[in-house]
XYZ file of C-alpha atoms in Angstrom:
530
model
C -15.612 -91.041 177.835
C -14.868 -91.091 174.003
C -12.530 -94.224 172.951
C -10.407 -91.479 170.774
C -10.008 -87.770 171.995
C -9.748 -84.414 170.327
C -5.956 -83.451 170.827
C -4.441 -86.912 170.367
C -5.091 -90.287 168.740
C -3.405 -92.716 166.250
C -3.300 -94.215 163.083
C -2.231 -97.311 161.809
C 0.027 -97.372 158.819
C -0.057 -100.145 155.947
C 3.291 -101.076 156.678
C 1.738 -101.726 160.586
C 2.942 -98.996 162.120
C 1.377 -97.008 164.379
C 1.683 -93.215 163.826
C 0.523 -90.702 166.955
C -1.567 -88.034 165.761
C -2.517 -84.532 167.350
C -5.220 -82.093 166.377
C -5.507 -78.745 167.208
C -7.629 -75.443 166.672
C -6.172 -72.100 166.193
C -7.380 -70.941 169.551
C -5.159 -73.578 171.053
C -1.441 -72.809 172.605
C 1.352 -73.683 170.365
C 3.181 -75.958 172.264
C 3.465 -79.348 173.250
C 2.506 -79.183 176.955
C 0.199 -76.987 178.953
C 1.900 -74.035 180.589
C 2.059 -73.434 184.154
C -0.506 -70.418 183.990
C -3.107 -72.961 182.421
C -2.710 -75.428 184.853
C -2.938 -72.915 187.415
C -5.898 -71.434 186.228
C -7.314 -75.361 186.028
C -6.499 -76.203 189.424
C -8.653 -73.006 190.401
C -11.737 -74.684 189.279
C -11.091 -77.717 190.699
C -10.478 -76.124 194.012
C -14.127 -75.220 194.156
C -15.781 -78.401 193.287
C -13.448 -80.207 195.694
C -13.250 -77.823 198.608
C -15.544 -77.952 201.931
C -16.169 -75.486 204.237
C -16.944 -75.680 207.788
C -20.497 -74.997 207.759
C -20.985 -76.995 204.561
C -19.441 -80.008 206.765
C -21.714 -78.726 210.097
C -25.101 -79.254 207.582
C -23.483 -82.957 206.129
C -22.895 -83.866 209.672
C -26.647 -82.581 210.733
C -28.556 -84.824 207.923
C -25.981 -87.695 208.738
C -27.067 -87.692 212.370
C -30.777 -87.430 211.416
C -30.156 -90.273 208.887
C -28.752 -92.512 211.394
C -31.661 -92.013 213.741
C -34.171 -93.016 211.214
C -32.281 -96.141 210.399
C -32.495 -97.506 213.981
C -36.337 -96.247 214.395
C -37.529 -98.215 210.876
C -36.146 -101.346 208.859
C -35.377 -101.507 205.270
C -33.764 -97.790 205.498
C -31.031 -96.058 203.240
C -28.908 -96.128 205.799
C -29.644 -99.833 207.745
C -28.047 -98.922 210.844
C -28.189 -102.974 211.356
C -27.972 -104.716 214.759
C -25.254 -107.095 215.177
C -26.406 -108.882 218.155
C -23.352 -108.688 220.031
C -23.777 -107.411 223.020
C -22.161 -104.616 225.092
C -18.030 -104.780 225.398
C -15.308 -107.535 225.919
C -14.288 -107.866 229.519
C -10.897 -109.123 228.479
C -11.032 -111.995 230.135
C -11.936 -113.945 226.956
C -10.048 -117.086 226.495
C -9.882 -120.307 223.905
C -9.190 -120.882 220.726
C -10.974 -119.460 217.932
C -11.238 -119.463 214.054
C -11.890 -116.387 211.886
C -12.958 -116.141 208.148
C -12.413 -112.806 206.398
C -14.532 -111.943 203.250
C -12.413 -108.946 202.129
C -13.050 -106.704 199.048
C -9.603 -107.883 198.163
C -8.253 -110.757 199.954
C -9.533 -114.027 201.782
C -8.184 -114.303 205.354
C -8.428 -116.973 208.125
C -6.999 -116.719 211.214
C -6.567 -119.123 214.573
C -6.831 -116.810 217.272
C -6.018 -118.446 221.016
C -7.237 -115.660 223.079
C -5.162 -115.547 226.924
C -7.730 -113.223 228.951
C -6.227 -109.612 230.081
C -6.225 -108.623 226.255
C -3.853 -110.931 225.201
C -3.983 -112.949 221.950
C -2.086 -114.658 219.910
C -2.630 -115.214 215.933
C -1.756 -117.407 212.790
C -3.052 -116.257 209.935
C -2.833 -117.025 205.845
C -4.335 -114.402 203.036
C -5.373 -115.631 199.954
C -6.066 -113.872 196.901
C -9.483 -112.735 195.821
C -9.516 -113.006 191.766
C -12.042 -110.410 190.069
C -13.874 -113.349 187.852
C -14.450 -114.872 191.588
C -15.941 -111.674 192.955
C -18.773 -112.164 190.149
C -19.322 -115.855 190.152
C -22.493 -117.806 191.579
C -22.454 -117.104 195.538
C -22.401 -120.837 195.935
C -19.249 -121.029 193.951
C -17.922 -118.056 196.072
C -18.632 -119.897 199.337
C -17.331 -123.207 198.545
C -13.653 -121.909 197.404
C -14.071 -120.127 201.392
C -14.572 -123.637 202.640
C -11.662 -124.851 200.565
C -9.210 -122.058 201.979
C -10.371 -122.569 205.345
C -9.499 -126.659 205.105
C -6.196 -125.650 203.751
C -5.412 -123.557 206.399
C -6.210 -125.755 208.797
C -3.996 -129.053 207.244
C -1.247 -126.152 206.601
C -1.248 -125.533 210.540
C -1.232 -129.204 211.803
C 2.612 -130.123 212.854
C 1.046 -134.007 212.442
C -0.558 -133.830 208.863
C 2.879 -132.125 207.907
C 4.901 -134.519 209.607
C 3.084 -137.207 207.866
C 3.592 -135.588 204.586
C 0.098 -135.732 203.619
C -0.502 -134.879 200.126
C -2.914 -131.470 199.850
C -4.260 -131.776 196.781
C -5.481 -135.459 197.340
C -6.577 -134.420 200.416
C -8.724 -131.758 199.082
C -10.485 -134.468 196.995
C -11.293 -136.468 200.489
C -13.309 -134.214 202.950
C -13.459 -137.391 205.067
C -9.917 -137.587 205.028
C -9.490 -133.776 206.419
C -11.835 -134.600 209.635
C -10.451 -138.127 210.559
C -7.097 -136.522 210.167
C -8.517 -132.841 212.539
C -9.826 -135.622 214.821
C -6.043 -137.001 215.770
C -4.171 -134.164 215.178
C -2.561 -133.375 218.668
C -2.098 -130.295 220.725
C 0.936 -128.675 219.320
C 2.272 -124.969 218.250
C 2.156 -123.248 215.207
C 4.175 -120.918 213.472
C 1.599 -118.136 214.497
C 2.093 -119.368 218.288
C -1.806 -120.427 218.303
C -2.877 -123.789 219.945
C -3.729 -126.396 217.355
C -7.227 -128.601 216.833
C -7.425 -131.152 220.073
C -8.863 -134.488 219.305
C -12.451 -134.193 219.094
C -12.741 -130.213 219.537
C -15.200 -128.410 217.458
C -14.001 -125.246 216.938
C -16.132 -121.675 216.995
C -16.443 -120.121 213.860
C -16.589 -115.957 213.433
C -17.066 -115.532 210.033
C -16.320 -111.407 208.646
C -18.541 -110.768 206.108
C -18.069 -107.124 205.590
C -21.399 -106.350 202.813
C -24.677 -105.528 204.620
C -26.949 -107.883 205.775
C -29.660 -108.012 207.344
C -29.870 -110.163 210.827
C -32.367 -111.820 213.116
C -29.731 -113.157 214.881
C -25.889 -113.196 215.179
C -25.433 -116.075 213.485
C -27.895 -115.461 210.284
C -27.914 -113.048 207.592
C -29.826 -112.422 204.637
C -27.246 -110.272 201.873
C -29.034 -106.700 201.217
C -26.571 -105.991 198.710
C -22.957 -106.500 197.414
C -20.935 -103.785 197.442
C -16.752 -102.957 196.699
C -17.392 -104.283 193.389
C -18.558 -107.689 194.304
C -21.701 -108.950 192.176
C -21.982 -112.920 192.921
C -25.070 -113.892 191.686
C -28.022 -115.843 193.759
C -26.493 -114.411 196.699
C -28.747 -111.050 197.508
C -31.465 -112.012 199.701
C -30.439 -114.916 201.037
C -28.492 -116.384 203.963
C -25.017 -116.088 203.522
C -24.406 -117.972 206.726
C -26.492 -120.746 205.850
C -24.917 -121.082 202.411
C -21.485 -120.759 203.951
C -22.323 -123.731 206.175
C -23.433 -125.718 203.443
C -20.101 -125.350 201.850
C -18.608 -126.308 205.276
C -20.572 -129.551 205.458
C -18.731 -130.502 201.591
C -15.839 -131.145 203.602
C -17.066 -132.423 206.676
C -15.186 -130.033 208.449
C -15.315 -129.743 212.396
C -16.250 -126.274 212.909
C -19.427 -124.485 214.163
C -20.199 -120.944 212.198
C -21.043 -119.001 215.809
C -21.204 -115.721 214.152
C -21.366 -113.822 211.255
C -20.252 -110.142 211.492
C -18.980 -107.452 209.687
C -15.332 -105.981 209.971
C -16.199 -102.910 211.490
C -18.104 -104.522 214.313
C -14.909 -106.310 214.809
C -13.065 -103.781 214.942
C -15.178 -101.714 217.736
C -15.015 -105.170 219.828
C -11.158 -105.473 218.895
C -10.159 -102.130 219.413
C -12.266 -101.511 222.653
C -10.405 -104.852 223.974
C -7.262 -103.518 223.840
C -8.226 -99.493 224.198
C -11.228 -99.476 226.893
C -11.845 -94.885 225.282
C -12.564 -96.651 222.144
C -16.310 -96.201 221.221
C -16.148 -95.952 217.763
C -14.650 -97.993 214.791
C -14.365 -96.820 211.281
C -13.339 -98.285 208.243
C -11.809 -96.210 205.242
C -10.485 -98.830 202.858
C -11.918 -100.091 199.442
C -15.089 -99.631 201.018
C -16.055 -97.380 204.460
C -17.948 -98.234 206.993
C -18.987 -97.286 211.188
C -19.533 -99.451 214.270
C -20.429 -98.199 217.638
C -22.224 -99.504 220.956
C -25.739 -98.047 221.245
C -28.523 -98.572 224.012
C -31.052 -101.373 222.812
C -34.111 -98.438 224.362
C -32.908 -96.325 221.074
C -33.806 -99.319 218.643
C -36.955 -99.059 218.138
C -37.112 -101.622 215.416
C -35.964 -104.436 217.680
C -38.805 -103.573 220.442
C -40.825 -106.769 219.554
C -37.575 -108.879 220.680
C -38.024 -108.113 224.263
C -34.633 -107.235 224.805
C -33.653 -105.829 227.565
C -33.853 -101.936 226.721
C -31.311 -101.072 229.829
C -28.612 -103.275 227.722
C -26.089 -102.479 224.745
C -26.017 -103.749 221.303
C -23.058 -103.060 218.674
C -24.803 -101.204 215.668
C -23.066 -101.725 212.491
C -24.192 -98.622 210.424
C -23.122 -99.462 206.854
C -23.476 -95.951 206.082
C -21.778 -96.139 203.044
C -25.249 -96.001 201.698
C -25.875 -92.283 202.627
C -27.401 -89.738 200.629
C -27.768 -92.848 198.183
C -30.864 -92.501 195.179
C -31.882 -88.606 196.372
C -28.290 -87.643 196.707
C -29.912 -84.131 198.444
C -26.633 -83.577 200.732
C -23.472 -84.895 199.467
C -21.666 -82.667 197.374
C -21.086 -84.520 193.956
C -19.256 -83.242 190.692
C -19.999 -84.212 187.236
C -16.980 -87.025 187.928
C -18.378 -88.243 190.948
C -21.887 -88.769 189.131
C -20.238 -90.408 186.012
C -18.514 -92.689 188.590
C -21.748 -93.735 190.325
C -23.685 -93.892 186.911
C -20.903 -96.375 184.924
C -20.775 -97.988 188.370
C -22.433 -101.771 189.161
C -24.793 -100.053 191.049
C -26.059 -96.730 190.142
C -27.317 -94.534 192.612
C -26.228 -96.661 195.643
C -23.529 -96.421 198.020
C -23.448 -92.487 197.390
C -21.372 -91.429 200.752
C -18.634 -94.655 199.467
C -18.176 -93.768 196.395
C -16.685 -89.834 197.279
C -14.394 -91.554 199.430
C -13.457 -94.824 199.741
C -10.249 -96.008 198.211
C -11.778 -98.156 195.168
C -13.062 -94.856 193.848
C -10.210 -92.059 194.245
C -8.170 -93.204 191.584
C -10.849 -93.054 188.832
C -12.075 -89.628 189.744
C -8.611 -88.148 188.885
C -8.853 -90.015 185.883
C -11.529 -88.563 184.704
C -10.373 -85.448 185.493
C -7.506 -85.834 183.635
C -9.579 -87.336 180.488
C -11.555 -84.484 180.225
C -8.448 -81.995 180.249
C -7.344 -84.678 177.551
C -10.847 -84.174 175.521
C -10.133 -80.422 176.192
C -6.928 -80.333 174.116
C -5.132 -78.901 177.498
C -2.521 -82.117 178.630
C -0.431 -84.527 176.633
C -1.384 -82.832 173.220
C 0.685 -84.734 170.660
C 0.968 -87.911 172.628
C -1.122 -90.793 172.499
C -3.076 -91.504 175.856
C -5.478 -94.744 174.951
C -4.234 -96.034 178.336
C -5.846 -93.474 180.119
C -9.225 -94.499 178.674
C -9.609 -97.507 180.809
C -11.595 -97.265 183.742
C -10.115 -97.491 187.039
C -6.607 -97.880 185.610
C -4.953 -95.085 187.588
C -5.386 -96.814 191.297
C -5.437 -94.443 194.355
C -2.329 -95.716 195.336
C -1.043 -93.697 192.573
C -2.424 -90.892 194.633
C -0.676 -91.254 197.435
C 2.778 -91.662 195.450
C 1.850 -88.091 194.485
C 1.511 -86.755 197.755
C 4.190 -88.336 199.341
C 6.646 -87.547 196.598
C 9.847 -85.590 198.086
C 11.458 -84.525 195.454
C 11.512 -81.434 193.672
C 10.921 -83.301 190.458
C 8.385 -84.954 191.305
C 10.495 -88.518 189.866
C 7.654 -90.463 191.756
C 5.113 -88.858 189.114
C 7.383 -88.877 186.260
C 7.445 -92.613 187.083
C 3.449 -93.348 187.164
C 2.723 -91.757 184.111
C 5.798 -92.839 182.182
C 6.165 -96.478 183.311
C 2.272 -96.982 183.702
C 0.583 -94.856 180.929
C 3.510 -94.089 178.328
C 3.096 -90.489 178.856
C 5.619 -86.998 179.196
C 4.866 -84.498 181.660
C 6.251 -81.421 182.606
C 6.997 -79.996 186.351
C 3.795 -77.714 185.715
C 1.649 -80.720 184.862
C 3.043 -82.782 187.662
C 2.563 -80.657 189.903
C -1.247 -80.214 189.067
C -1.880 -83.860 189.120
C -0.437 -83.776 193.019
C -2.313 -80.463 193.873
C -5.371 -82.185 192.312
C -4.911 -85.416 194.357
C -4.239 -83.699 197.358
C -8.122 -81.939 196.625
C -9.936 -85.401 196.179
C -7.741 -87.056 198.946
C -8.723 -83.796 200.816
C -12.731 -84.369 200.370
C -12.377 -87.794 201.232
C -11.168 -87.027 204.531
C -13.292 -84.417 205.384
C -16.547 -86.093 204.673
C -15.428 -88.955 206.571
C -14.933 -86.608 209.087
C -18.608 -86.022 209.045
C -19.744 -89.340 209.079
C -17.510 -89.776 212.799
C -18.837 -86.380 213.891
C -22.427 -87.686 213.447
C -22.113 -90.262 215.491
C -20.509 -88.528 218.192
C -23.123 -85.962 218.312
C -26.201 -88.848 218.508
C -23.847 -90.163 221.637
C -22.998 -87.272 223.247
C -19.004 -88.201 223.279
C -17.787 -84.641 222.243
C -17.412 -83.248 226.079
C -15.763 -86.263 227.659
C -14.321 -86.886 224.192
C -14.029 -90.594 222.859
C -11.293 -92.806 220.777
C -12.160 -94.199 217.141
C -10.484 -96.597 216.305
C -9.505 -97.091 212.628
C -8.480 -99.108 209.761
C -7.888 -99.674 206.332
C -5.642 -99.056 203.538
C -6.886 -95.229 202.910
C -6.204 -94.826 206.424
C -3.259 -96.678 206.896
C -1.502 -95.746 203.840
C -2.431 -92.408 202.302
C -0.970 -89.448 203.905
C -1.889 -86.614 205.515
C -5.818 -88.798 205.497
C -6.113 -88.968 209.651
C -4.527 -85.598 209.843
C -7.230 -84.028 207.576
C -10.013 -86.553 209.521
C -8.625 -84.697 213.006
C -8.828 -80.981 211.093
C -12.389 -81.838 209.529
C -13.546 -82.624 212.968
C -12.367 -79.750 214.561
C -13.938 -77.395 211.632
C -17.192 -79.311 212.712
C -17.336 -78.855 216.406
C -14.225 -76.397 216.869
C -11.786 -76.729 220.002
C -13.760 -79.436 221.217
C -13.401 -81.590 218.037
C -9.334 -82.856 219.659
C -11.488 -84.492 222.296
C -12.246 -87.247 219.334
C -8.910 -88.751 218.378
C -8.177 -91.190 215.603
C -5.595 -94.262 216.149
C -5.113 -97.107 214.766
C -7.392 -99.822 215.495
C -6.871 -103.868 216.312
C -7.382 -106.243 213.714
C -11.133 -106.357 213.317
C -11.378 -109.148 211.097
C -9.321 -111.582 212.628
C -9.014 -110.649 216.430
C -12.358 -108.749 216.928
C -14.457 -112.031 214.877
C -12.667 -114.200 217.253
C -13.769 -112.337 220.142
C -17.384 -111.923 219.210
C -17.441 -116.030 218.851
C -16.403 -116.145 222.496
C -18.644 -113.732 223.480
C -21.314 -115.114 221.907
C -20.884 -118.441 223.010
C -20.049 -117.341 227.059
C -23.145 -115.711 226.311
C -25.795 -118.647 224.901
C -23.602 -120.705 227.653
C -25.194 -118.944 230.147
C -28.542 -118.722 228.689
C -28.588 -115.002 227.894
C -30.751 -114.157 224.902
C -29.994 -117.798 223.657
C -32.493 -117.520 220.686
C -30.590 -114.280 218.868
C-alpha cells in the first residue's frame, strides 16, 4: 500500500507544524465522511468476496478430505499429515509427576503437572513472554533462553531454594549450582498444588513444539518450517529436540526430553482424558491446526516400521498448509493474496492465513486502506497509522462484534484512541458488518477443515466431540456458533452430531500425559525404538 494516499496526507510547515491535507476530484461527495448509502453499497461487494455457500463449503471439504489422504499415503506432502508416535488414547489411570514446555506463537509456558489417575491432575504453571526480536533470532539462541525459563521455574517452585533465599540471578550463572540444589530439594507443595523434585528424581520432559516437524520417533524432530511469524534461523531442517537438549545440558539440569509434540496432539490426548466422545482436537488461535487418532493400516508411509497395522497412532495434520503454492480451492481476495505475498512466507500456509487470528486484523486493514486510497473514509483526516501492517489486531474485531451499544462507543474508541481517527455511525457500523464477514469466513472454512476429517472417519452417524482451543475460539464471538452452522450447511441435520466444546489444556496437561504414556509404554517394551 502507498505510504501517502489520495484523499488525505500532510505537510509539514516551516514553523514545524504539521498541517492535514485532503484532495479531492469533482466526482467525489462533498462532505467530510462517507454517507450511509455508500457504505451500504460497499459492504455489498464485500459480501460477495467474503460469503460461502453450502455447496462451495461441500467442494472445500471434498479436496480437504482428498488432501488429507494423500498426506498419510506419501511423505514430504502439502499437507504432512505427520505421525506423532503416540499411541492410541489415555486410560486415565496415568499417574506421576511431569514437566511440560510450551513453544507458543506468543508466550513461553512450563508447567509441573502431578497426574492422580481417574483424570485427575493437578498443575503449576508460569508464562513468559515471547519478544518479536526473539522469534527471529538464531534457533540456538531461541532454545537456550527455553532452558533458562525452564531452570527458573523450577528454583521459583522449590519451598527449600526459597527458604534459603537463594539468589536467581547468581544462580543462573551456576548450572551446577541449580542441580546440586534439584538434588536436595525435598518433597513439598507448591502454589500450583503439584509435588516438587525428590532427591535424585529425573523428571520426564514433554516438550510442545507447535511448528511442523517431521518425526522418526516421538522424541525427535527435524523443523519443516516455522510458521505464526517465527523465522529463527539454522533451525529448519534440523532437530529441534536435539538442540533443545543441548541447551538443557548448559545447565546441567535433571530432566529427560521424553517427547516432543505439538499442541494439538495434546490437546486430542488432553481432551479425550477428560471427555472419552472426543476424537478430534482443533486449534484456531494465531495459528490453526487438527489432531485426531487414525488406524496405523491407513499410513501407508509408515509401512516399513512394522507397526502393528491393527493399532492407533495420533496424526497431527498441520493442515494449515492447505491449498498452499496452487491455491486451486480456497477462496482468496485480492487482500488475502497481498497478505500471503508481503507475508514471511509467500505462498505457504494458504488455509492459515484466511483464518487464523494473526491474520484477521490485517485483512480489514487493508480493506479499509483501499477505501482510504479510494477517497471513500476519513477524507480530510490524516490516517498514516493505518499504513502499518498488522496494526489493527483481530482483537479489535471482536470489540466490534461484541459492541452493545447503539453507538458503537467500543468502535469510536479503537479508531480514536488507537488510530487518531473520526467516524460516523454509518462508518462504524460498516467496519462491524465487515468484521462480522471475515470473522464469518474464518469460521466457516474451519468448519471445513473439521468436516473433512469427520468424513475420512466416518464420525458423522454416531457423531463425535472436537475439542477446541485457542484465542479465536475462546474469545471471538459468535466463532463456534458459526463453526456448528458451517457444519451443518456441509452435511445438513446430521452436522449437530459433531459438537464443538472447549478442550483441556493441550500444552500443558495433554504434553504431560503423552510423557507418561510414552514412558509406561518403552517401560514395557512396546515399540521401544520410536
Amino acid at each position: 500500500m502507498p505510504a501517502s494516499r489520495r484523499g488525505s496526507g500532510s505537510i509539514t510547515l516551516p514553523s514545524g507544524q504539521t498541517l492535514a491535507i485532503h484532495t479531492r476530484t469533482q466526482d467525489e461527495e462533498g462532505l467530510p465522511h462517507a454517507t450511509k448509502r455508500t457504505m451500504a453499497d460497499h459492504l455489498r461487494k464485500f459480501e460477495s468476496l467474503f460469503t460461502l455457500t453450502p455447496q462451495r463449503m461441500r467442494m472445500i471439504t471434498e479436496a480437504f478430505s482428498e488432501t488429507l489422504e494423500l498426506g498419510l499415503k506419501k511423505p514430504g506432502q502439502v499437507v504432512p499429515m505427520i505421525p506423532t508416535y503416540v499411541f492410541g488414547w489415555p486410560t486415565g489411570e496415568e499417574v506421576g509427576d511431569f514437566l511440560a514446555l510450551d513453544l507458543g506463537g506468543t508466550n513461553l509456558r512450563v508447567c509441573l503437572v502431578s497426574l492422580k489417575g481417574n483424570g485427575q491432575f493437578e498443575i503449576t504453571q508460569t508464562k513468559y513472554r515471547l519478544t518479536e526480536e526473539q522469534k527471529q533470532e538464531d534457533g540456538e539462541n531461541l532454545f537456550d533462553f527455553c532452558a533458562e525459563c525452564l531452570k527458573t521455574f523450577i528454583l521459583t517452585n522449590m519451598d527449600s531454594i526459597v527458604e534459603q533465599g537463594a539468589d536467581e540471578e547468581g544462580v543462573k550463572e551456576d548450572g551446577a549450582t541449580v542441580a546440586a540444589a534439584t538434588a536436595q530439594a525435598a518433597a513439598g507443595e507448591s502454589e500450583g498444588g503439584g509435588a516438587l523434585i525428590k532427591p535424585g528424581q529425573e523428571l520426564a520432559l514433554g516438550f510442545t513444539f507447535s511448528y511442523p516437524c517431521a518425526q522418526e520417533r516421538i522424541d525427535h524432530g527435524e523443523l519443516i518450517r516455522w510458521t505464526k511469524g517465527f523465522g529463527a534461523p539454522n533451525t529448519e531442517g534440523r532437530d529441534v529436540a536435539e538442540m533443545f537438549r543441548k541447551a538443557l545440558s548448559k545447565h546441567d539440569l535433571p530432566i529427560k526430553l521424553t517427547a516432543l509434540i505439538n499442541d494439538t496432539t495434546g490437546t486430542l490426548i488432553a481432551s479425550h482424558y477428560v471427555n472419552p466422545r472426543t476424537k478430534i482436537a482443533v486449534i484456531f488461535g494465531t495459528g490453526c491446526n487438527a489432531a485426531y487418532m487414525e488406524h496405523v493400516s491407513e499410513i501407508d508411509k509408515i509401512a516399513h516400521l512394522g507397526i502393528d497395522p491393527k493399532a492407533d497412532m495420533a496424526i497431527n495434520c498441520e493442515w494449515g498448509a492447505f491449498d498452499s503454492f496452487e491455491h486451486e480451492h480456497l477462496p482468496r481476495t485480492p487482500y488475502d493474496i497481498i497478505v500471503d505475498q508481503t507475508s514471511n512466507k509467500p505462498e505457504e500456509q494458504a488455509f492459515e492465513k484466511l483464518i487464523s487470528g494473526r491474520y484477521l486484523g490485517e485483512i480489514l486493514r487493508l480493506v479499509i486502506c483501499e477505501l482510504i486510497d479510494e477517497g471513500v473514509l476519513f477524507l480530510g483526516q490524516n490516517t498514516y497509522k493505518l499504513d502499518e501492517p498488522y496494526c489493527f489486531d483481530t482483537a479489535f474485531l471482536s470489540l466490534m462484534e461484541s459492541d452493545p451499544t447503539d453507538e458503537l462507543l467500543m468502535v469510536i474508541g479503537i479508531f480514536t484512541h488507537f488510530f487518531a481517527l473520526e467516524t460516523t455511525l454509518a462508518e462504524r457500523q460498516f467496519f462491524r458488518a465487515l468484521a462480522r464477514l471475515i470473522g464469518r469466513r474464518a469460521a466457516r472454512l474451519s468448519a471445513c477443515g473439521i468436516a473433512a476429517i469427520v468424513q475420512k472417519m466416518g464420525y458423522l452417524d454416531e457423531g463425535c466431540s472436537v475439542g477446541a482451543d485457542g484465542s479465536l475460539y475462546n474469545k471471538y464471538p459468535g466463532f463456534a456458533d458459526r463453526v456448528h452452522e458451517g457444519l451443518i450447511d456441509i452435511f445438513g441435520e446430521k452436522g449437530k452430531n459433531i459438537v464443538t466444546h472447549h478442550a483441556e489444556d493441550g500444552s500443558g496437561v495433554g504434553s504431560a500425559i503423552i510423557a507418561a504414556m510414552t514412558k509406561m509404554r518403552k517401560d514395557a517394551g512396546i515399540y521401544p525404538n520410536v
